[in-house]
Short mmCIF file of C-alpha atoms in Angstrom, two decimals:
data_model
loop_
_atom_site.label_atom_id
_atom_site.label_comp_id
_atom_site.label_asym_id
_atom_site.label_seq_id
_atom_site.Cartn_x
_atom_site.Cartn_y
_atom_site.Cartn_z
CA UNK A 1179 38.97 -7.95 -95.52
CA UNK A 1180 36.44 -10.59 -94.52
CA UNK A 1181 33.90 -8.19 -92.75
CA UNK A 1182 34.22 -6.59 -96.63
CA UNK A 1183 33.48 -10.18 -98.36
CA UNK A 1184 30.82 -10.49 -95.85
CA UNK A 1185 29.09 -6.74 -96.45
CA UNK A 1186 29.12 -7.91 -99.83
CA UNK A 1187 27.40 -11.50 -100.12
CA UNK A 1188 24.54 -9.64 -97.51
CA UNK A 1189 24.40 -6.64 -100.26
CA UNK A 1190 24.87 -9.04 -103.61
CA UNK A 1191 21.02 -8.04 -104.86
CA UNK A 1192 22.57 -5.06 -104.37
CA UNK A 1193 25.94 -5.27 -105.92
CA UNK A 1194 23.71 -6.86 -109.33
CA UNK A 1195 21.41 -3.66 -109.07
CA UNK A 1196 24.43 -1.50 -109.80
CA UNK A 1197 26.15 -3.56 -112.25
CA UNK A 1198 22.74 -3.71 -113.97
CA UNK A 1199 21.67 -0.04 -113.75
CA UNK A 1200 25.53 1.12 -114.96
CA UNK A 1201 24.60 -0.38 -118.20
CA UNK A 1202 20.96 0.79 -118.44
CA UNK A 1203 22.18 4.36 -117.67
CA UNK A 1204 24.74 3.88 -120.41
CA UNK A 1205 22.35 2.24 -123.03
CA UNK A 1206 18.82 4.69 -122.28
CA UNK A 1207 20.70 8.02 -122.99
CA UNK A 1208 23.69 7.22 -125.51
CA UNK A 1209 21.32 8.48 -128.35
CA UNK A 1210 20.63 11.53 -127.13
CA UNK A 1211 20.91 14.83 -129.59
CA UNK A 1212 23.45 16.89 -128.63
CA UNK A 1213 20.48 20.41 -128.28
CA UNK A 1214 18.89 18.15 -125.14
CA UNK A 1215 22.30 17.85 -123.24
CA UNK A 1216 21.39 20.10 -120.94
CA UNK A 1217 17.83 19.39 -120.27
CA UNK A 1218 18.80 15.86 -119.88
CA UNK A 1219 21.64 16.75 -117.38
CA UNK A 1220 19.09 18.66 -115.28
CA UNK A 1221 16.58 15.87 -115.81
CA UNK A 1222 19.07 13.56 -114.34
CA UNK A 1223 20.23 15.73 -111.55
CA UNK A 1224 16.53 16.50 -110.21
CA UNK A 1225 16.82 12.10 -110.16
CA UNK A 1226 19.83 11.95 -108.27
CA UNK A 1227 17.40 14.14 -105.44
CA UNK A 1228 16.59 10.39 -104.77
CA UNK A 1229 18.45 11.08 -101.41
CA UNK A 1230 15.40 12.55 -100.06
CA UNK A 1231 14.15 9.42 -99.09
CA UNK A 1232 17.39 9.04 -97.19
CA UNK A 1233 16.11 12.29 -95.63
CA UNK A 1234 12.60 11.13 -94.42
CA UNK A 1235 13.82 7.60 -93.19
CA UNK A 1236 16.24 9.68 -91.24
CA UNK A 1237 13.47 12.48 -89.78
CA UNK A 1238 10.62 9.92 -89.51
CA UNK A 1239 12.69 8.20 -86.96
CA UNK A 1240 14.60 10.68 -85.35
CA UNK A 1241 13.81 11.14 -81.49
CA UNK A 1242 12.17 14.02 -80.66
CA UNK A 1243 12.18 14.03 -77.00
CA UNK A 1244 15.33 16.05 -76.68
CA UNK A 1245 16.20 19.17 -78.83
CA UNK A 1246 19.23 17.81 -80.70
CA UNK A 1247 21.75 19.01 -83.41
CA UNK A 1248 21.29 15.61 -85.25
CA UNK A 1249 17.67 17.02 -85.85
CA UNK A 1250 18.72 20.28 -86.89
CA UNK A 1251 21.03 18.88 -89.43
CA UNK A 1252 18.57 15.98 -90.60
CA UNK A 1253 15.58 18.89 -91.23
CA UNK A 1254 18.60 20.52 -93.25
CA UNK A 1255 19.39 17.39 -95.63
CA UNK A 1256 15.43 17.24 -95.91
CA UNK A 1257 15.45 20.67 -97.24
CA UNK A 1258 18.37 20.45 -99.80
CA UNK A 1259 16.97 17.19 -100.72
CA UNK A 1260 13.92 18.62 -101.67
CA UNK A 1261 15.33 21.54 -103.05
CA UNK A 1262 17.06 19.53 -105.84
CA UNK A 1263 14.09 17.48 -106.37
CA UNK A 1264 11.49 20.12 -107.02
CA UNK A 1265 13.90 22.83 -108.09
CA UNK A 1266 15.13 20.05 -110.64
CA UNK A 1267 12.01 18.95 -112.10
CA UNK A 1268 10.61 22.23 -112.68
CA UNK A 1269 13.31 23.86 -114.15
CA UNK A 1270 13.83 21.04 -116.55
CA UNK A 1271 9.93 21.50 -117.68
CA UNK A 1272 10.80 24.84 -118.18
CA UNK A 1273 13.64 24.00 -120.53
CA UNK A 1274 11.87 21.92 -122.43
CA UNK A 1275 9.19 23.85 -122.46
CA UNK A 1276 11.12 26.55 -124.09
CA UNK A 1277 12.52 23.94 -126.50
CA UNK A 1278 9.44 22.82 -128.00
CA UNK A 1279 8.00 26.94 -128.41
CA UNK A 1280 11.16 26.99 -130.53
CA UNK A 1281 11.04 23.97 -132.67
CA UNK A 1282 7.22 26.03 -133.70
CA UNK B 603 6.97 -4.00 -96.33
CA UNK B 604 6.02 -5.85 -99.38
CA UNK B 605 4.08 -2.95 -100.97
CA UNK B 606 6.80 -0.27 -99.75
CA UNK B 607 9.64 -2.78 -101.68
CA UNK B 608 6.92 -2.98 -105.39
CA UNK B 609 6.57 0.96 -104.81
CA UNK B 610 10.52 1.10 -104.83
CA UNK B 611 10.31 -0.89 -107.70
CA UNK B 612 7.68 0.91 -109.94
CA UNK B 613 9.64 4.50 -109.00
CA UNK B 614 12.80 2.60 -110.28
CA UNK B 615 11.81 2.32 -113.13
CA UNK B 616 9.52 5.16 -114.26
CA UNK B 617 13.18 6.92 -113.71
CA UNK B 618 14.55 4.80 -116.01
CA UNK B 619 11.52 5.30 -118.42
CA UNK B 620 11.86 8.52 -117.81
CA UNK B 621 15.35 8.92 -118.83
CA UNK B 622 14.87 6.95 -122.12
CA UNK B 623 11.90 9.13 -122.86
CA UNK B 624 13.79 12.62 -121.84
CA UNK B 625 16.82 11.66 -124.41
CA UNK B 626 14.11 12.16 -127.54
CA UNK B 627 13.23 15.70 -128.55
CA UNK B 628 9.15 14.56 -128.62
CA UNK B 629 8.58 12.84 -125.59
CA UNK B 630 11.17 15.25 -123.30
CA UNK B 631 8.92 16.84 -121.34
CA UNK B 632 6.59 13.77 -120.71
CA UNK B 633 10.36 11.65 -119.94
CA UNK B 634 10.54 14.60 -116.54
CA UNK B 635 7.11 14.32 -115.43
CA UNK B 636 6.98 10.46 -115.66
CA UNK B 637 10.27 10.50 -113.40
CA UNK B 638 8.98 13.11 -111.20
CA UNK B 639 5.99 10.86 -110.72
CA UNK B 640 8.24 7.88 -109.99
CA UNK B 641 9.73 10.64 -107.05
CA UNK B 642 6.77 11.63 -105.77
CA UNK B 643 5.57 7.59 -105.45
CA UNK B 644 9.13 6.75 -103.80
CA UNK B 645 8.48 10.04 -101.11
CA UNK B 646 4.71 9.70 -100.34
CA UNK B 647 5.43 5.54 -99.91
CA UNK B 648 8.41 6.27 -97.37
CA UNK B 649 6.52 8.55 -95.37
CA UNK B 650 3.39 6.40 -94.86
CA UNK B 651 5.05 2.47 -95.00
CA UNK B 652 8.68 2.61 -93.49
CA UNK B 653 9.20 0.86 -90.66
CA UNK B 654 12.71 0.80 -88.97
CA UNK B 655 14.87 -2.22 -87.69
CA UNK B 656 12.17 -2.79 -84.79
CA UNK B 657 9.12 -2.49 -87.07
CA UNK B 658 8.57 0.73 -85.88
CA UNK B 659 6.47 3.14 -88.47
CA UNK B 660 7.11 7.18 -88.71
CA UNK B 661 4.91 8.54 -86.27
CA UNK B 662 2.11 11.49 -86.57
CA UNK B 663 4.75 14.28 -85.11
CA UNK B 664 7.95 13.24 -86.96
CA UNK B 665 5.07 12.83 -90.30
CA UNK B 666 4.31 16.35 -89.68
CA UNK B 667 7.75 17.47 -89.36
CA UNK B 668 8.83 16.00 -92.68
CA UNK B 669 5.80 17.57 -94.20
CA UNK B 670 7.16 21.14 -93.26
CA UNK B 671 10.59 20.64 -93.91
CA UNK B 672 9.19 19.40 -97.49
CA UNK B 673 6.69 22.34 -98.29
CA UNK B 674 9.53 24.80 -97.45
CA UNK B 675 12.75 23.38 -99.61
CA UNK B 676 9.34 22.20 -102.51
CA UNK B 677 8.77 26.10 -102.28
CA UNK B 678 11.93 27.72 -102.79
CA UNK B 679 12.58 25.07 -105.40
CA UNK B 680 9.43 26.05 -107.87
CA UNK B 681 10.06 29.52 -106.94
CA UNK B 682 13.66 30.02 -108.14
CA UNK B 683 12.72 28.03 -110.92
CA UNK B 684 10.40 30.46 -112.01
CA UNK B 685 12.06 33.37 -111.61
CA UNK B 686 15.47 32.90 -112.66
CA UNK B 687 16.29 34.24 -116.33
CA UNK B 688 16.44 31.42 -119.30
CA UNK B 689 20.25 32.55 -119.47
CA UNK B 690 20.43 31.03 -116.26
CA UNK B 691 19.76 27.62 -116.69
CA UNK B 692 23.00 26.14 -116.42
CA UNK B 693 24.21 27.98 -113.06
CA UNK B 694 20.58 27.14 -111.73
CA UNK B 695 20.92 23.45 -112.68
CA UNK B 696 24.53 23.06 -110.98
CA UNK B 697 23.11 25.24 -107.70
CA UNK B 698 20.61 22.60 -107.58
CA UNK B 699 22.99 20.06 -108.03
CA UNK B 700 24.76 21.51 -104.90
CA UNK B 701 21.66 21.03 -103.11
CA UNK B 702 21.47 17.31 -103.72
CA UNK B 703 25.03 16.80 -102.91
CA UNK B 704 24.71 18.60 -99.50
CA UNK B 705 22.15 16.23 -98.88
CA UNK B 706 23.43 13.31 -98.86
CA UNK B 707 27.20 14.68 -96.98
CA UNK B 708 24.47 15.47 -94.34
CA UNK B 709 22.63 12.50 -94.50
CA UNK B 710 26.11 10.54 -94.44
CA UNK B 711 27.26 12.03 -91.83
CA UNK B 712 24.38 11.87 -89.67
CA UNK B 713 24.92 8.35 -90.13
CA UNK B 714 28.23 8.17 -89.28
CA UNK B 715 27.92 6.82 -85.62
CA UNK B 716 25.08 4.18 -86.76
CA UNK B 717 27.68 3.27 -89.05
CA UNK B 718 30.53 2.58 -86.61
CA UNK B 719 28.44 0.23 -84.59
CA UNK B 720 28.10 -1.70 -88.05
CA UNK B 721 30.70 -3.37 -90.05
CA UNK B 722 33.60 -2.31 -92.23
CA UNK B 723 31.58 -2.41 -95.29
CA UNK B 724 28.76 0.24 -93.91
CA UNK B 725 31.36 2.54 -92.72
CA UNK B 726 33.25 2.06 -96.12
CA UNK B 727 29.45 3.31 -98.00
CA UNK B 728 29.04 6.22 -95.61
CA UNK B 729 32.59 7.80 -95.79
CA UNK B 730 32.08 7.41 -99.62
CA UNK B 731 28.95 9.25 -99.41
CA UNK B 732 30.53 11.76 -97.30
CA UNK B 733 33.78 12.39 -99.41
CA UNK B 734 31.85 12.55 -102.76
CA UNK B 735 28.38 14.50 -101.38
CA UNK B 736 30.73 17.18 -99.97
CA UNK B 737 32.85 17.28 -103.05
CA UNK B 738 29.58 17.91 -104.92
CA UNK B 739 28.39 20.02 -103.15
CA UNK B 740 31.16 22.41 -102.64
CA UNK B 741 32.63 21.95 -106.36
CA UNK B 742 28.69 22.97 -108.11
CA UNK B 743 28.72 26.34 -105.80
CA UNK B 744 32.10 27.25 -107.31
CA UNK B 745 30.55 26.34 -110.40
CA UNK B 746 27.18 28.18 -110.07
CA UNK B 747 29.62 31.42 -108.82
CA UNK B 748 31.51 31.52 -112.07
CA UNK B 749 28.85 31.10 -114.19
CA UNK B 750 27.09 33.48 -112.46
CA UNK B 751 30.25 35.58 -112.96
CA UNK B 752 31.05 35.81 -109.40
CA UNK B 753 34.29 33.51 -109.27
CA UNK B 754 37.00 34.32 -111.66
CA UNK B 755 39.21 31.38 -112.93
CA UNK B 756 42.36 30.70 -110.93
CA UNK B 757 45.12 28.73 -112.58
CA UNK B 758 47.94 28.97 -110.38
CA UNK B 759 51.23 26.31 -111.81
CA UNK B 760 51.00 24.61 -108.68
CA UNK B 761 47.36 23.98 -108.05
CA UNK B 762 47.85 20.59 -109.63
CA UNK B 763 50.16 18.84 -107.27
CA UNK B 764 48.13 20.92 -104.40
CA UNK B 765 44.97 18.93 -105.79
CA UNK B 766 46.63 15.64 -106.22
CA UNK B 767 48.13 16.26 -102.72
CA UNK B 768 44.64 17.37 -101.19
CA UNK B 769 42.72 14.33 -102.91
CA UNK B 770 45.46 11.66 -101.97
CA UNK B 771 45.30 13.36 -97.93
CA UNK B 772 41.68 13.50 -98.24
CA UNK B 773 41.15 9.36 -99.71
CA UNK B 774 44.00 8.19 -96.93
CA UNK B 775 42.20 9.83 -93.84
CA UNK B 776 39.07 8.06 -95.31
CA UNK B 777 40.49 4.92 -95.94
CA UNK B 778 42.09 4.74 -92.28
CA UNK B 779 38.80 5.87 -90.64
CA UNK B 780 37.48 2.23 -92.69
CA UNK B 781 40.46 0.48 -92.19
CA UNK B 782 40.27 1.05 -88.30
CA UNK B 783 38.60 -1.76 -86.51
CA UNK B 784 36.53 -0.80 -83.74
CA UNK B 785 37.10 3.09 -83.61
CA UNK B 786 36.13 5.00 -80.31
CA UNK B 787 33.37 7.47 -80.15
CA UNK B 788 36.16 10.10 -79.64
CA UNK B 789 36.98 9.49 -83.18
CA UNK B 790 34.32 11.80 -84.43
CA UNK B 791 36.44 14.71 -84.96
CA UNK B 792 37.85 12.53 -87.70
CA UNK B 793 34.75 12.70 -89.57
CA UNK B 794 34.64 16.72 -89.16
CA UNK B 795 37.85 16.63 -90.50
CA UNK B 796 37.42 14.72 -93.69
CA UNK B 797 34.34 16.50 -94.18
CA UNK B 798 36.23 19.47 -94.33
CA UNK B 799 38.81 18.36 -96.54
CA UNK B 800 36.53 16.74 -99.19
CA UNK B 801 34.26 20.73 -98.91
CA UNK B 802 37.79 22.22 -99.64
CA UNK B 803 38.83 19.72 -102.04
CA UNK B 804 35.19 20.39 -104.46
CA UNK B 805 36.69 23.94 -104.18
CA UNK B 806 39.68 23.35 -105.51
CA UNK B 807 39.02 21.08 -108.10
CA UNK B 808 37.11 23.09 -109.95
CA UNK B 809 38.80 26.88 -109.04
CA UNK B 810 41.33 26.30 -112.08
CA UNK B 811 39.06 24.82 -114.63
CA UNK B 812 37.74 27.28 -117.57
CA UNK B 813 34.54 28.90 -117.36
CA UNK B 814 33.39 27.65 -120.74
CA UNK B 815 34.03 24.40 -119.62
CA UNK B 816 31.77 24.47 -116.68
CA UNK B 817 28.46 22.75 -118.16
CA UNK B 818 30.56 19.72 -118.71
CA UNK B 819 32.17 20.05 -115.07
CA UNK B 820 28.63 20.28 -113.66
CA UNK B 821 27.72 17.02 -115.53
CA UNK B 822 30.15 15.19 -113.86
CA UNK B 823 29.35 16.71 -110.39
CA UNK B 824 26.07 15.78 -111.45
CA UNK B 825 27.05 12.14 -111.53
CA UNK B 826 29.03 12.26 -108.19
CA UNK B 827 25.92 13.51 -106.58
CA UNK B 828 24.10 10.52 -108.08
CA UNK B 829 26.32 7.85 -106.81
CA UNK B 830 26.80 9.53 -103.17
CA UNK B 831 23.00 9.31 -103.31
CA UNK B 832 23.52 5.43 -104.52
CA UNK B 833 25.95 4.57 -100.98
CA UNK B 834 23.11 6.20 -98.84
CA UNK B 835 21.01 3.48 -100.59
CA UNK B 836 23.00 1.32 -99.42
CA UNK B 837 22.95 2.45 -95.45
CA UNK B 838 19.24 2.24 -95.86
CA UNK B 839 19.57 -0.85 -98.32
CA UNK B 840 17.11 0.73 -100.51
CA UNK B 841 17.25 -0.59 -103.91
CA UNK B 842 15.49 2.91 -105.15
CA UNK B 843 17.86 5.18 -103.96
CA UNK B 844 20.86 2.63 -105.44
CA UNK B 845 19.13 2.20 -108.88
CA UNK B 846 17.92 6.04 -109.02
CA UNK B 847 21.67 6.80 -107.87
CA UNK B 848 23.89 4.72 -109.94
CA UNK B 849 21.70 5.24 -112.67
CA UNK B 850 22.03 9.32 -112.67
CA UNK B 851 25.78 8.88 -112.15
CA UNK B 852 26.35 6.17 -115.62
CA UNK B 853 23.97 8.37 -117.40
CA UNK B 854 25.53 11.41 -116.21
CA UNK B 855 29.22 10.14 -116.84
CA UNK B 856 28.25 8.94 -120.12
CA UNK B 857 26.53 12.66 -120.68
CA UNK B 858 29.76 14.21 -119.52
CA UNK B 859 31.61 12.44 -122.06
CA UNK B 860 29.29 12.95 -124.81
CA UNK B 861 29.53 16.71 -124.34
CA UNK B 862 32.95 16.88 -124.20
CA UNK B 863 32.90 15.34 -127.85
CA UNK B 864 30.42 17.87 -128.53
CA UNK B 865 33.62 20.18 -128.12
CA UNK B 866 35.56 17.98 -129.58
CA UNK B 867 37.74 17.62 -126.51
CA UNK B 868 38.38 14.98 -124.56
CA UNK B 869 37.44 14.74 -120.32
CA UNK B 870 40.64 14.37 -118.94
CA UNK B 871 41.49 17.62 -121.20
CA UNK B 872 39.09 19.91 -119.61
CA UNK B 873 39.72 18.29 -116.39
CA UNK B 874 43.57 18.48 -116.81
CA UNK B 875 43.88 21.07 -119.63
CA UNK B 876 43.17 24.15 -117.48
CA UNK B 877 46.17 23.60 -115.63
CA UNK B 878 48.62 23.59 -118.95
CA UNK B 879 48.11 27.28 -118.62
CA UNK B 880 46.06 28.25 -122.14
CA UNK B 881 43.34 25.60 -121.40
CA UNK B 882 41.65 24.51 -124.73
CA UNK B 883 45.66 24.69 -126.10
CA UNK B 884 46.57 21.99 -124.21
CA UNK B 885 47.09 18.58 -126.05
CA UNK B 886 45.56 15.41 -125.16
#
């Protein structure tokens, strides 16, 4: 319980981030028109790709002396990551861009 | 560094300003690219400034490594966007979705044994990161299949207390591998085990929920993937990946919500409804 209290006062900039950015997610969409649900959700989703810099802190200081599985797996998560990211973005441009040729 | 930290910052919030702008019909399509800016700033930044725990940068090889493993999953990313059928969007959005959330299980997990040499609190974010990564992941392919019309619904009478049974065995087994001080290297298989359990859980979950329901089920997946990528923030304690995370899963939640009063039903219906047998006749 302690080593818990503890990871949180070293974390509390942290723990204020999330209580901050729950509301700002909360406030910055709860407008939104019901036809851009779904570009939104893929807008949001290509964000959530974030992990990719998980991905690159992991790879850029991986050892690469000796062939491991760790590697292997870390290239992987680097791929997905990226995946989502660009995959994401795009495809939401495409939505919208649809959406806008039919508001013409 | 100082300049890695304001680049963190700036990305951080061109998501958020690109959020606000993507929830207006006019400025949608600037909203994406603005956030995909703040993206590409957060990537490039990390791959030229980072410096681990002994001030070490990413060297030239590891550089070009990342660079490849980049260009390939940036690749097949604008290329099934391109080609895949307007129809398709939803299934497309929740296979990317998949992506993300197999990303950070991996990324987790990879990060498991770093974590056990930490304290309780880092191995509490990782297994989090595992359990709800893997439950993404798994629970947006069964998604993308039955949109895609290659996974039928299943709504067996008994699935519920299976579920409830499978999420309470998978949350324990996570909460012991936290709870227990000190655990031995041995203890790996653990991990490979709850792993597994969360993968088959994300299948189950979302086996007996109605097809027509699935854009609001990939919502909320979409949310779990955001926070998972949040507690991977918070192995790296990097204040982009925890503001770009918790802010896709509120906004996502909140989403989720909002389209299931678009139906006029309520989450825990959809969620809970396909197991009452009819689905939408269930009352909530």
């Amino acid at each position: 319980m302690e080593s818990v209290l503890q990871f949180f006062f070293t974390h509390k900039e942290a723990i204020f981030i999330i209580a901050l950015s729950i509301f700002l997610g909360i406030e910055v969409i709860s407008n939104v028109p019901s036809v851009l649900h779904t570009p939104l959700m893929s807008g949001a989703n290509a964000i959530s790709g974030v992990i990719i810099i998980g991905g690159i802190i992991l790879v850029g200081h991986a050892d690469l002396s000796t062939f491991s599985l760790n590697l292997v797996l870390g290239i992987l998560a680097l791929i997905f990551g990226t995946l989502n990211v660009v995959g994401g973005f795009a495809v939401t441009d495409r939505m919208l861009e649809m959406f806008k040729k039919k508001k013409k | 560094s100082t300049l890695l930290e304001l680049s963190y910052l700036l990305a951080a919030l061109l998501f958020v300003y690109g959020l606000k702008l993507l929830s207006h019909p006019e400025t949608a399509r600037k909203g994406n690219l603005w956030a995909a800016g703040g993206m590409g700033l957060a990537m490039l930044t990390t791959l030229l400034l980072h410096k681990n725990a002994a001030g070490g940068g990413i060297s030239l090889v590891n550089i070009w490594i990342i660079i490849a493993a980049i260009s390939v999953g940036a690749l097949a990313g604008w290329i099934i966007s391109r080609r895949v059928k307007m129809t398709a969007m939803p299934q497309l959005v929740s296979l990317f979705n998949a992506s993300g959330g197999a990303a950070s299980a991996l990324v987790a997990l990879l990060e498991y044994p770093n974590a056990m040499a930490g304290n309780v609190g880092s191995i509490l974010v990782t297994v989090l990161g595992l359990i709800i990564g893997a439950v993404a992941f798994s629970g947006s392919m069964i998604a993308f299949g039955k949109l895609d019309g290659k996974v039928g619904d299943v709504m067996k009478p008994f699935m519920t207390y299976f579920n409830l049974g499978l999420l309470i065995v998978t949350l324990a087994l996570g909460a012991y591998l936290v709870a227990s001080p000190n655990p031995p290297l041995q203890m790996l298989w653990a991990i490979y085990l709850l792993t597994a359990l969360a993968l088959l859980y994300g299948v189950t979950f979302v086996l007996p929920i109605g097809g027509a329901d699935m854009p609001v089920v990939i919502s909320l997946l979409n949310a779990f993937t955001g926070v998972a990528a949040a507690m991977a923030g918070f192995i790296y304690n990097n204040q982009a990946m925890i503001l770009g995370g918790i802010l896709v899963g509120s906004a996502g939640m909140i989403l989720t919500v909002l389209m299931c009063n678009a139906m006029n039903r309520s989450l825990l219906n959809v969620i809970i409804g396909a197991f009452g047998g009819g689905g939408a006749s269930a009352t909530g």
